[in-house]
């Protein structure tokens, strides 16, 4: 997937407009192609949550993550202990408060949208308990 690797490189660009356009392209791929891109787009979750520390990128990151959830990512993927939401909201691993807040807001939007987000948006009992536990830890 050379296109996705090129877009990933653009996420590291120093200008926010370049980052934003790369995220828009990733969003379109996630919505258009769907779950078959999982192995290529899943590794971008920590990259995207980390980018949300830049105030100029908070909205583009949120839009991109919203497109990934349900089409590419499920609650199982979001709640994975490695490079997912628990890592993104851990004060020891993510020093930036805006990035941590944005990650929690993303998780909240995923819960609100659920199955409406796409075929992978189903929230089962096990994951509901995991979300509740994570939320309680962050209070």
mmCIF file of C-alpha atoms in Angstrom:
data_model
loop_
_atom_site.group_PDB
_atom_site.id
_atom_site.type_symbol
_atom_site.label_atom_id
_atom_site.label_comp_id
_atom_site.label_asym_id
_atom_site.label_seq_id
_atom_site.Cartn_x
_atom_site.Cartn_y
_atom_site.Cartn_z
ATOM 1 C CA UNK A 1 0.000 0.000 0.000
ATOM 2 C CA UNK A 2 2.341 2.757 -1.221
ATOM 3 C CA UNK A 3 -0.435 5.366 -1.056
ATOM 4 C CA UNK A 4 -1.010 4.776 2.644
ATOM 5 C CA UNK A 5 2.714 4.849 3.427
ATOM 6 C CA UNK A 6 2.995 8.141 1.526
ATOM 7 C CA UNK A 7 0.052 9.568 3.470
ATOM 8 C CA UNK A 8 1.621 8.388 6.731
ATOM 9 C CA UNK A 9 4.793 10.307 5.829
ATOM 10 C CA UNK A 10 2.675 13.403 5.179
ATOM 11 C CA UNK A 11 1.263 13.121 8.714
ATOM 12 C CA UNK A 12 4.793 13.927 9.913
ATOM 13 C CA UNK A 13 5.005 17.085 7.797
ATOM 14 C CA UNK A 14 5.622 20.317 9.685
ATOM 15 C CA UNK A 15 2.745 22.279 8.113
ATOM 16 C CA UNK A 16 -0.720 21.668 9.521
ATOM 17 C CA UNK A 17 -2.442 22.028 6.137
ATOM 18 C CA UNK A 18 -0.429 19.119 4.741
ATOM 19 C CA UNK A 19 -1.333 17.015 7.797
ATOM 20 C CA UNK A 20 -4.999 17.922 7.437
ATOM 21 C CA UNK A 21 -5.169 16.938 3.767
ATOM 22 C CA UNK A 22 -3.416 13.637 4.477
ATOM 23 C CA UNK A 23 -5.981 12.907 7.195
ATOM 24 C CA UNK A 24 -8.819 13.786 4.815
ATOM 25 C CA UNK A 25 -7.452 11.315 2.261
ATOM 26 C CA UNK A 26 -7.105 8.607 4.933
ATOM 27 C CA UNK A 27 -10.689 9.282 5.992
ATOM 28 C CA UNK A 28 -11.960 8.812 2.448
ATOM 29 C CA UNK A 29 -10.024 5.552 2.120
ATOM 30 C CA UNK A 30 -11.436 4.279 5.424
ATOM 31 C CA UNK A 31 -14.996 5.080 4.412
ATOM 32 C CA UNK A 32 -14.630 3.896 0.826
ATOM 33 C CA UNK A 33 -12.566 0.735 1.187
ATOM 34 C CA UNK A 34 -13.325 -0.248 4.770
ATOM 35 C CA UNK A 35 -12.052 -3.095 6.896
ATOM 36 C CA UNK A 36 -9.669 -4.568 4.311
ATOM 37 C CA UNK A 37 -7.360 -1.641 5.076
ATOM 38 C CA UNK A 38 -7.187 -2.548 8.778
ATOM 39 C CA UNK A 39 -3.587 -3.845 8.735
ATOM 40 C CA UNK A 40 -2.426 -0.599 7.122
ATOM 41 C CA UNK A 41 -4.528 1.941 9.014
ATOM 42 C CA UNK A 42 -4.578 0.422 12.529
ATOM 43 C CA UNK A 43 -0.940 1.441 13.182
ATOM 44 C CA UNK A 44 -1.971 5.069 12.594
ATOM 45 C CA UNK A 45 -4.150 5.223 15.729
ATOM 46 C CA UNK A 46 -1.323 6.316 18.076
ATOM 47 C CA UNK A 47 0.064 8.666 15.432
ATOM 48 C CA UNK A 48 -3.300 10.393 15.034
ATOM 49 C CA UNK A 49 -4.055 10.634 18.746
ATOM 50 C CA UNK A 50 -0.602 12.150 19.239
ATOM 51 C CA UNK A 51 -1.216 14.755 16.532
ATOM 52 C CA UNK A 52 -4.240 16.073 18.398
ATOM 53 C CA UNK A 53 -1.924 17.962 20.755
ATOM 54 C CA UNK A 54 -1.602 20.610 18.027
ATOM 55 C CA UNK A 55 -4.654 22.878 18.345
ATOM 56 C CA UNK A 56 -4.703 23.437 14.575
ATOM 57 C CA UNK A 57 -5.027 19.686 14.043
ATOM 58 C CA UNK A 58 -7.552 18.813 16.755
ATOM 59 C CA UNK A 59 -10.585 18.932 14.430
ATOM 60 C CA UNK A 60 -8.941 17.182 11.441
ATOM 61 C CA UNK A 61 -7.682 14.443 13.773
ATOM 62 C CA UNK A 62 -11.156 14.037 15.290
ATOM 63 C CA UNK A 63 -12.733 13.772 11.834
ATOM 64 C CA UNK A 64 -10.174 11.213 10.672
ATOM 65 C CA UNK A 65 -10.509 9.092 13.812
ATOM 66 C CA UNK A 66 -14.299 9.211 13.491
ATOM 67 C CA UNK A 67 -14.010 7.844 9.941
ATOM 68 C CA UNK A 68 -11.674 5.066 11.082
ATOM 69 C CA UNK A 69 -13.995 3.931 13.869
ATOM 70 C CA UNK A 70 -16.691 1.575 12.661
ATOM 71 C CA UNK A 71 -15.116 1.155 9.230
ATOM 72 C CA UNK A 72 -11.608 0.089 10.242
ATOM 73 C CA UNK A 73 -11.432 0.077 14.029
ATOM 74 C CA UNK A 74 -13.682 -1.616 16.568
ATOM 75 C CA UNK A 75 -13.933 -1.151 20.320
ATOM 76 C CA UNK A 76 -11.589 -4.139 20.711
ATOM 77 C CA UNK A 77 -8.954 -2.232 18.750
ATOM 78 C CA UNK A 78 -9.546 1.047 20.593
ATOM 79 C CA UNK A 79 -9.302 -0.577 24.006
ATOM 80 C CA UNK A 80 -6.226 -2.656 23.230
ATOM 81 C CA UNK A 81 -3.602 -2.075 25.904
ATOM 82 C CA UNK A 82 -0.882 -1.476 23.291
ATOM 83 C CA UNK A 83 -0.904 1.736 21.254
ATOM 84 C CA UNK A 84 -4.590 2.498 21.662
ATOM 85 C CA UNK A 85 -6.821 4.725 23.803
ATOM 86 C CA UNK A 86 -5.532 3.461 27.200
ATOM 87 C CA UNK A 87 -2.006 4.462 26.134
ATOM 88 C CA UNK A 88 -3.210 7.771 24.656
ATOM 89 C CA UNK A 89 -4.847 8.807 27.946
ATOM 90 C CA UNK A 90 -2.003 7.640 30.196
ATOM 91 C CA UNK A 91 -0.329 10.695 31.741
ATOM 92 C CA UNK A 92 3.016 8.869 31.868
ATOM 93 C CA UNK A 93 2.984 8.039 28.156
ATOM 94 C CA UNK A 94 1.177 11.105 26.781
ATOM 95 C CA UNK A 95 2.297 14.264 28.566
ATOM 96 C CA UNK A 96 0.050 16.604 26.571
ATOM 97 C CA UNK A 97 -3.311 17.209 28.257
ATOM 98 C CA UNK A 98 -5.036 18.282 25.018
ATOM 99 C CA UNK A 99 -4.059 15.009 23.330
ATOM 100 C CA UNK A 100 -5.360 13.000 26.304
ATOM 101 C CA UNK A 101 -8.604 14.989 26.353
ATOM 102 C CA UNK A 102 -9.072 14.565 22.598
ATOM 103 C CA UNK A 103 -8.599 10.800 22.923
ATOM 104 C CA UNK A 104 -11.274 10.572 25.626
ATOM 105 C CA UNK A 105 -13.615 12.708 23.535
ATOM 106 C CA UNK A 106 -13.029 10.369 20.588
ATOM 107 C CA UNK A 107 -13.938 7.377 22.747
ATOM 108 C CA UNK A 108 -17.091 9.182 23.876
ATOM 109 C CA UNK A 109 -18.084 9.884 20.252
ATOM 110 C CA UNK A 110 -17.527 6.209 19.418
ATOM 111 C CA UNK A 111 -19.890 5.179 22.203
ATOM 112 C CA UNK A 112 -22.510 7.704 21.085
ATOM 113 C CA UNK A 113 -22.334 6.616 17.433
ATOM 114 C CA UNK A 114 -21.989 2.880 18.045
ATOM 115 C CA UNK A 115 -23.300 0.786 15.178
ATOM 116 C CA UNK A 116 -24.235 3.926 13.231
ATOM 117 C CA UNK A 117 -20.486 4.436 12.713
ATOM 118 C CA UNK A 118 -20.189 1.274 10.660
ATOM 119 C CA UNK A 119 -20.059 -2.505 10.873
ATOM 120 C CA UNK A 120 -17.289 -2.477 13.481
ATOM 121 C CA UNK A 121 -19.061 -0.050 15.814
ATOM 122 C CA UNK A 122 -20.815 -2.657 17.974
ATOM 123 C CA UNK A 123 -20.308 -2.175 21.710
ATOM 124 C CA UNK A 124 -20.622 -5.489 23.537
ATOM 125 C CA UNK A 125 -20.891 -5.959 27.303
ATOM 126 C CA UNK A 126 -17.211 -6.804 27.752
ATOM 127 C CA UNK A 127 -16.075 -3.635 26.005
ATOM 128 C CA UNK A 128 -18.682 -1.520 27.807
ATOM 129 C CA UNK A 129 -17.144 -2.698 31.075
ATOM 130 C CA UNK A 130 -13.645 -1.924 29.778
ATOM 131 C CA UNK A 131 -14.737 1.590 28.756
ATOM 132 C CA UNK A 132 -16.349 2.156 32.172
ATOM 133 C CA UNK A 133 -13.209 0.987 33.953
ATOM 134 C CA UNK A 134 -10.991 3.247 31.847
ATOM 135 C CA UNK A 135 -13.313 6.216 32.436
ATOM 136 C CA UNK A 136 -13.314 5.611 36.188
ATOM 137 C CA UNK A 137 -9.508 5.486 36.219
ATOM 138 C CA UNK A 138 -9.387 8.892 34.527
ATOM 139 C CA UNK A 139 -11.742 10.615 37.009
#
